PDB file of C-alpha atoms in Angstrom:
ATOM      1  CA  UNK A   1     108.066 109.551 201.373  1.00  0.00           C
ATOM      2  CA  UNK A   2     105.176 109.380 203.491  1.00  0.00           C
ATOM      3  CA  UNK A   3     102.629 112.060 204.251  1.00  0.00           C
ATOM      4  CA  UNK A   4      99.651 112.593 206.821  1.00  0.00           C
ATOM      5  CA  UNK A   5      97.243 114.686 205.386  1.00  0.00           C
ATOM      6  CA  UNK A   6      94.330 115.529 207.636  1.00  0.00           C
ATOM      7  CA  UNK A   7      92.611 118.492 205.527  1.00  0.00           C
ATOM      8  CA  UNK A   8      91.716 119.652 202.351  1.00  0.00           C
ATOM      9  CA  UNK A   9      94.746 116.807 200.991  1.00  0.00           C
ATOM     10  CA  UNK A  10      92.371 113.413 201.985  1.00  0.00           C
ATOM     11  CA  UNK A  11      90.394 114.533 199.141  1.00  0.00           C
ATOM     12  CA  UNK A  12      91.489 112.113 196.702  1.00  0.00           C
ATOM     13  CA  UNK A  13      89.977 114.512 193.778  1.00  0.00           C
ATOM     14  CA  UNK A  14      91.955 117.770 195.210  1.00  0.00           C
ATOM     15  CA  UNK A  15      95.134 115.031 195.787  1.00  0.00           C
ATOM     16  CA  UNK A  16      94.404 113.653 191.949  1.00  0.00           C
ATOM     17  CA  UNK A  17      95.236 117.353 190.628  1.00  0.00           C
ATOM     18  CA  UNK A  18      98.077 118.507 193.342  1.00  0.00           C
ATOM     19  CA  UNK A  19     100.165 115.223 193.125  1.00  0.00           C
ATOM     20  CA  UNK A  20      99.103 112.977 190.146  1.00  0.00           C
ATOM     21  CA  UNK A  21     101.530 110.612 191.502  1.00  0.00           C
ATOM     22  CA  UNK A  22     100.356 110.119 195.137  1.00  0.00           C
ATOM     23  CA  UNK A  23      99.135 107.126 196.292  1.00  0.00           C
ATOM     24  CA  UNK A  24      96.922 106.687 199.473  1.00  0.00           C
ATOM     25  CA  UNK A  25      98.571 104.470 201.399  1.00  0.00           C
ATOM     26  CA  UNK A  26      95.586 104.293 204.283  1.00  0.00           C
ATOM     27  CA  UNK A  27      93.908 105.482 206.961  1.00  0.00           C
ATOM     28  CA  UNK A  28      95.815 106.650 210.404  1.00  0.00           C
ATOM     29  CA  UNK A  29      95.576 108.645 213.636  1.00  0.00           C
ATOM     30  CA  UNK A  30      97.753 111.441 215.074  1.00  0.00           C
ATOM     31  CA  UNK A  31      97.202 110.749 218.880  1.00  0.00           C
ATOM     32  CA  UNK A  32      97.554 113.861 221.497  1.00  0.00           C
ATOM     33  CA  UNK A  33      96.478 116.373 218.983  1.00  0.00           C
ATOM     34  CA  UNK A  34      93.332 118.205 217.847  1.00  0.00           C
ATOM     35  CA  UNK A  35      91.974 119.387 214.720  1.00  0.00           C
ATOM     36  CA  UNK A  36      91.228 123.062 214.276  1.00  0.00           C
ATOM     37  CA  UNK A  37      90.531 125.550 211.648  1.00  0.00           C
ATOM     38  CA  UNK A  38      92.793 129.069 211.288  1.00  0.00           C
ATOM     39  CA  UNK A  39      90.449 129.683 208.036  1.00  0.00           C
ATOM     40  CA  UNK A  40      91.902 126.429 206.512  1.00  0.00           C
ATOM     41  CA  UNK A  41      92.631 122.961 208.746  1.00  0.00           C
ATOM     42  CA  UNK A  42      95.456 123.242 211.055  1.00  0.00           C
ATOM     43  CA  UNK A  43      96.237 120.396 213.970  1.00  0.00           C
ATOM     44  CA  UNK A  44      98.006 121.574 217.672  1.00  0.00           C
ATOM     45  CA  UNK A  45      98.910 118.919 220.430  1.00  0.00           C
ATOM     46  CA  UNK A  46      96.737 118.745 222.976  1.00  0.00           C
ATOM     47  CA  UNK A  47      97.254 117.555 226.483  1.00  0.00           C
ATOM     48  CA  UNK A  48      93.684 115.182 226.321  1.00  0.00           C
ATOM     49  CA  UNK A  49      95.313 111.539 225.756  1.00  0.00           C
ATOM     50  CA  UNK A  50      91.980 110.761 224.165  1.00  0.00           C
ATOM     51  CA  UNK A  51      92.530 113.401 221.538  1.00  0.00           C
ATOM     52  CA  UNK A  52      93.384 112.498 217.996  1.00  0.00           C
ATOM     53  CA  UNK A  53      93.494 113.780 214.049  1.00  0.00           C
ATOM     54  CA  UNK A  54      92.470 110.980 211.969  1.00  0.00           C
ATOM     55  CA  UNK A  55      93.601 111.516 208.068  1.00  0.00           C
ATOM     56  CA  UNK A  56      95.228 109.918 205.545  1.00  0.00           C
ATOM     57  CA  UNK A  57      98.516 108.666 204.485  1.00  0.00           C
ATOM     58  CA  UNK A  58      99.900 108.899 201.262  1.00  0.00           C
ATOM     59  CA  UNK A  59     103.128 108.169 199.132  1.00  0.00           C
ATOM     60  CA  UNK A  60     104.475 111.056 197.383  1.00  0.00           C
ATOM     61  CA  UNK A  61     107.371 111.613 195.090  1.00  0.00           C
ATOM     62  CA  UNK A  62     109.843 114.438 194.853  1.00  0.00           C
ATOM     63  CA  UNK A  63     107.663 116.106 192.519  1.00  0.00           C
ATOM     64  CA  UNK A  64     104.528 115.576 195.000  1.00  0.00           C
ATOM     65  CA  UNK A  65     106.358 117.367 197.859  1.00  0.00           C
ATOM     66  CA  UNK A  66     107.002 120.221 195.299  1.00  0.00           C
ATOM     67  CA  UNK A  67     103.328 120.701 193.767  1.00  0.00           C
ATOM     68  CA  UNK A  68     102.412 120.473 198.244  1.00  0.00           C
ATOM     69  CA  UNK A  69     104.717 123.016 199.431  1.00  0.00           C
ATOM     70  CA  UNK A  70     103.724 125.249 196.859  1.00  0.00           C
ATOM     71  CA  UNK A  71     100.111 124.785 197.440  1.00  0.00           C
ATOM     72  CA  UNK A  72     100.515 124.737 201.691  1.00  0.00           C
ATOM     73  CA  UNK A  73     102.265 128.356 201.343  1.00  0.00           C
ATOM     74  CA  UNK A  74     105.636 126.384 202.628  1.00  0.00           C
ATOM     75  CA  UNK A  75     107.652 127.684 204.347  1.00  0.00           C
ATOM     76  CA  UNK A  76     105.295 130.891 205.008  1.00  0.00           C
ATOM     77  CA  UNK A  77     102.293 129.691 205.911  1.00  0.00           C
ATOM     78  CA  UNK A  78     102.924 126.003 207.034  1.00  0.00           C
ATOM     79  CA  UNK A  79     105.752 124.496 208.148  1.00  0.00           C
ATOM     80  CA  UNK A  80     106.695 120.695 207.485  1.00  0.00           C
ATOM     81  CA  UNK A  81     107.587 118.091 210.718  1.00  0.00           C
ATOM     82  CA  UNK A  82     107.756 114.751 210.914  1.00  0.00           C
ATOM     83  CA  UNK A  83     105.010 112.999 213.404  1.00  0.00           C
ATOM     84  CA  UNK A  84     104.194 109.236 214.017  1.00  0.00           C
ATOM     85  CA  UNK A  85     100.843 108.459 213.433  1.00  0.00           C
ATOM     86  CA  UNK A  86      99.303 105.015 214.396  1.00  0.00           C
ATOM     87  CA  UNK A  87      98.271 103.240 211.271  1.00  0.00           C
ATOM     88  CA  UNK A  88      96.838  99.425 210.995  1.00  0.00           C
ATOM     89  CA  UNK A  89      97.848  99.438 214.428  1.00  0.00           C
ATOM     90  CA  UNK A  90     101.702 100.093 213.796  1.00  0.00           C
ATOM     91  CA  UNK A  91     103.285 103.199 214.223  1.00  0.00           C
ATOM     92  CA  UNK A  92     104.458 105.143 211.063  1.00  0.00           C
ATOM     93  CA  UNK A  93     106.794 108.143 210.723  1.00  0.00           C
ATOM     94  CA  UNK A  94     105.140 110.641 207.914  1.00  0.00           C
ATOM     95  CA  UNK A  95     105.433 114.182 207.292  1.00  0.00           C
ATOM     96  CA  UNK A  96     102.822 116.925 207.808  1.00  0.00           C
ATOM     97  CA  UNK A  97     102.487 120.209 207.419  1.00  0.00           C
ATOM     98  CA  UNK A  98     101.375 122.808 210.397  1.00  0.00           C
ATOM     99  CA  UNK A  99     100.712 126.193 210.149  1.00  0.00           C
ATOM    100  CA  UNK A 100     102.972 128.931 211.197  1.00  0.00           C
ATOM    101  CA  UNK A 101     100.616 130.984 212.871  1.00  0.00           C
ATOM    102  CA  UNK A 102      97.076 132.300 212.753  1.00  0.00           C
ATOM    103  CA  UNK A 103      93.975 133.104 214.624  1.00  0.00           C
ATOM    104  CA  UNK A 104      91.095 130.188 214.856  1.00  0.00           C
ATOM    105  CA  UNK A 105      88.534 131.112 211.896  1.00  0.00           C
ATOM    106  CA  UNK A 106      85.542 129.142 210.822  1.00  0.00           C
ATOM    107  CA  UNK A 107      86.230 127.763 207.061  1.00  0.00           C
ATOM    108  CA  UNK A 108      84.493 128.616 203.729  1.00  0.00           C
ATOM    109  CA  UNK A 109      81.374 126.144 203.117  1.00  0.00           C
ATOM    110  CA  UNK A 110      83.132 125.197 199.550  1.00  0.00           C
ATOM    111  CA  UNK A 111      86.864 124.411 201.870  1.00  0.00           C
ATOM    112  CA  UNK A 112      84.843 121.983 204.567  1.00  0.00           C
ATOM    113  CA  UNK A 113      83.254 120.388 202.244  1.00  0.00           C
ATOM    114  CA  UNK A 114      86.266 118.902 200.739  1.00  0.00           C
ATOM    115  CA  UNK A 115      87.462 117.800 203.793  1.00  0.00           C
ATOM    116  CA  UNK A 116      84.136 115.897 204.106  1.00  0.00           C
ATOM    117  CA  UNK A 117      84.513 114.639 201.039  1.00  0.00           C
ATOM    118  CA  UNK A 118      87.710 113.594 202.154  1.00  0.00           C
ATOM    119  CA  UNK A 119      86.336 111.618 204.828  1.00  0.00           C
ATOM    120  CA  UNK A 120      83.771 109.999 203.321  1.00  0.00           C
ATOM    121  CA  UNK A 121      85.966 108.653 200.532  1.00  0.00           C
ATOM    122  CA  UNK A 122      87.954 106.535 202.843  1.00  0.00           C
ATOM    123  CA  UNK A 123      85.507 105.219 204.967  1.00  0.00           C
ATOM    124  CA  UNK A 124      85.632 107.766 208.027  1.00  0.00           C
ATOM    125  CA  UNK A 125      83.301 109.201 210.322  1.00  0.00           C
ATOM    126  CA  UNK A 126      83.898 112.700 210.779  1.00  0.00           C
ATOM    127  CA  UNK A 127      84.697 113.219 214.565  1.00  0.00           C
ATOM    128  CA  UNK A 128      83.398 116.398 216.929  1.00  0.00           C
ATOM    129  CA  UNK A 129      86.178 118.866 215.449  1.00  0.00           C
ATOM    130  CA  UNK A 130      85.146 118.200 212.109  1.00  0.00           C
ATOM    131  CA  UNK A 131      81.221 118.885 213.048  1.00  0.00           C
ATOM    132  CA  UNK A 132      81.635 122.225 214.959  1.00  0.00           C
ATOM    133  CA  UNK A 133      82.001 124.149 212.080  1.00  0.00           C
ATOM    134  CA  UNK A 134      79.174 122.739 210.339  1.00  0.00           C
ATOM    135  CA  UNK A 135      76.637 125.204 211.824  1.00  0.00           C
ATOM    136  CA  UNK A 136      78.635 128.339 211.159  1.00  0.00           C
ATOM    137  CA  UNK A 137      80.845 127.829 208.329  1.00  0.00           C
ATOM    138  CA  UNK A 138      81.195 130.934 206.215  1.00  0.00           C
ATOM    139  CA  UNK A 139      80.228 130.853 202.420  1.00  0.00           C
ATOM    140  CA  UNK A 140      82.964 132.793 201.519  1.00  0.00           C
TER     141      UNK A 140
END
């Protein structure tokens, strides 16, 4: 099974202890959507056909998807959907998770900061959404 993650999960350290078994599989954009932050990453469409949630994509076993949806809060918290995301310029059907519900929050320092980390481990620049919070991130 595939799945987009395009939070706290691109970290391959944080993915390393959540799903031993996942595999990055590479890079790929979820067009018409934005990323925003209800305390922890969340992504909503968005009617901009410029917008777009870049993250990663990564194999995951049975086991994977059980160690996730424990961690995500599922079926509380986030929900699962599949979503194509454009990936070495193909189109790809993965799963992601989205959250329920929740009111926009600026993230801990220590939670944005594995996002970056995230990022930088696979090449990407961080785009505008992933910069706003810089300047007021809470160090909760």
């Amino acid at each position: 099974m595939l799945y987009f993650a395009y939070g706290s999960n691109m970290d391959r350290t944080q993915m390393a202890f959540r799903c031993p078994d996942a595999v990055p599989v590479g890079v790929a954009e979820l067009k018409n959507h934005k990323l925003i932050f209800r305390r922890v990453a969340d992504v909503v469409p968005e009617g901009n056909r410029d917008s777009k949630v870049t993250g990663v994509v990564w194999r995951i076993t049975k086991q994977c998807l059980k160690s996730l949806d424990r961690y995500e809060g599922y079926p509380r918290m986030y929900q699962r959907k599949t979503v194509t995301v454009l990936m070495d310029g193909k189109r790809v059907k993965a799963m992601m998770y989205y959250m329920v519900k929740g009111e926009v929050e600026t993230p801990s320092r220590e939670y944005w900061k594995g996002i970056l980390r995230g990022y930088f481990q696979f090449g990407l620049e961080p785009g505008q959404d992933m910069l706003k919070p810089n300047s007021n991130v809470s160090d909760e």
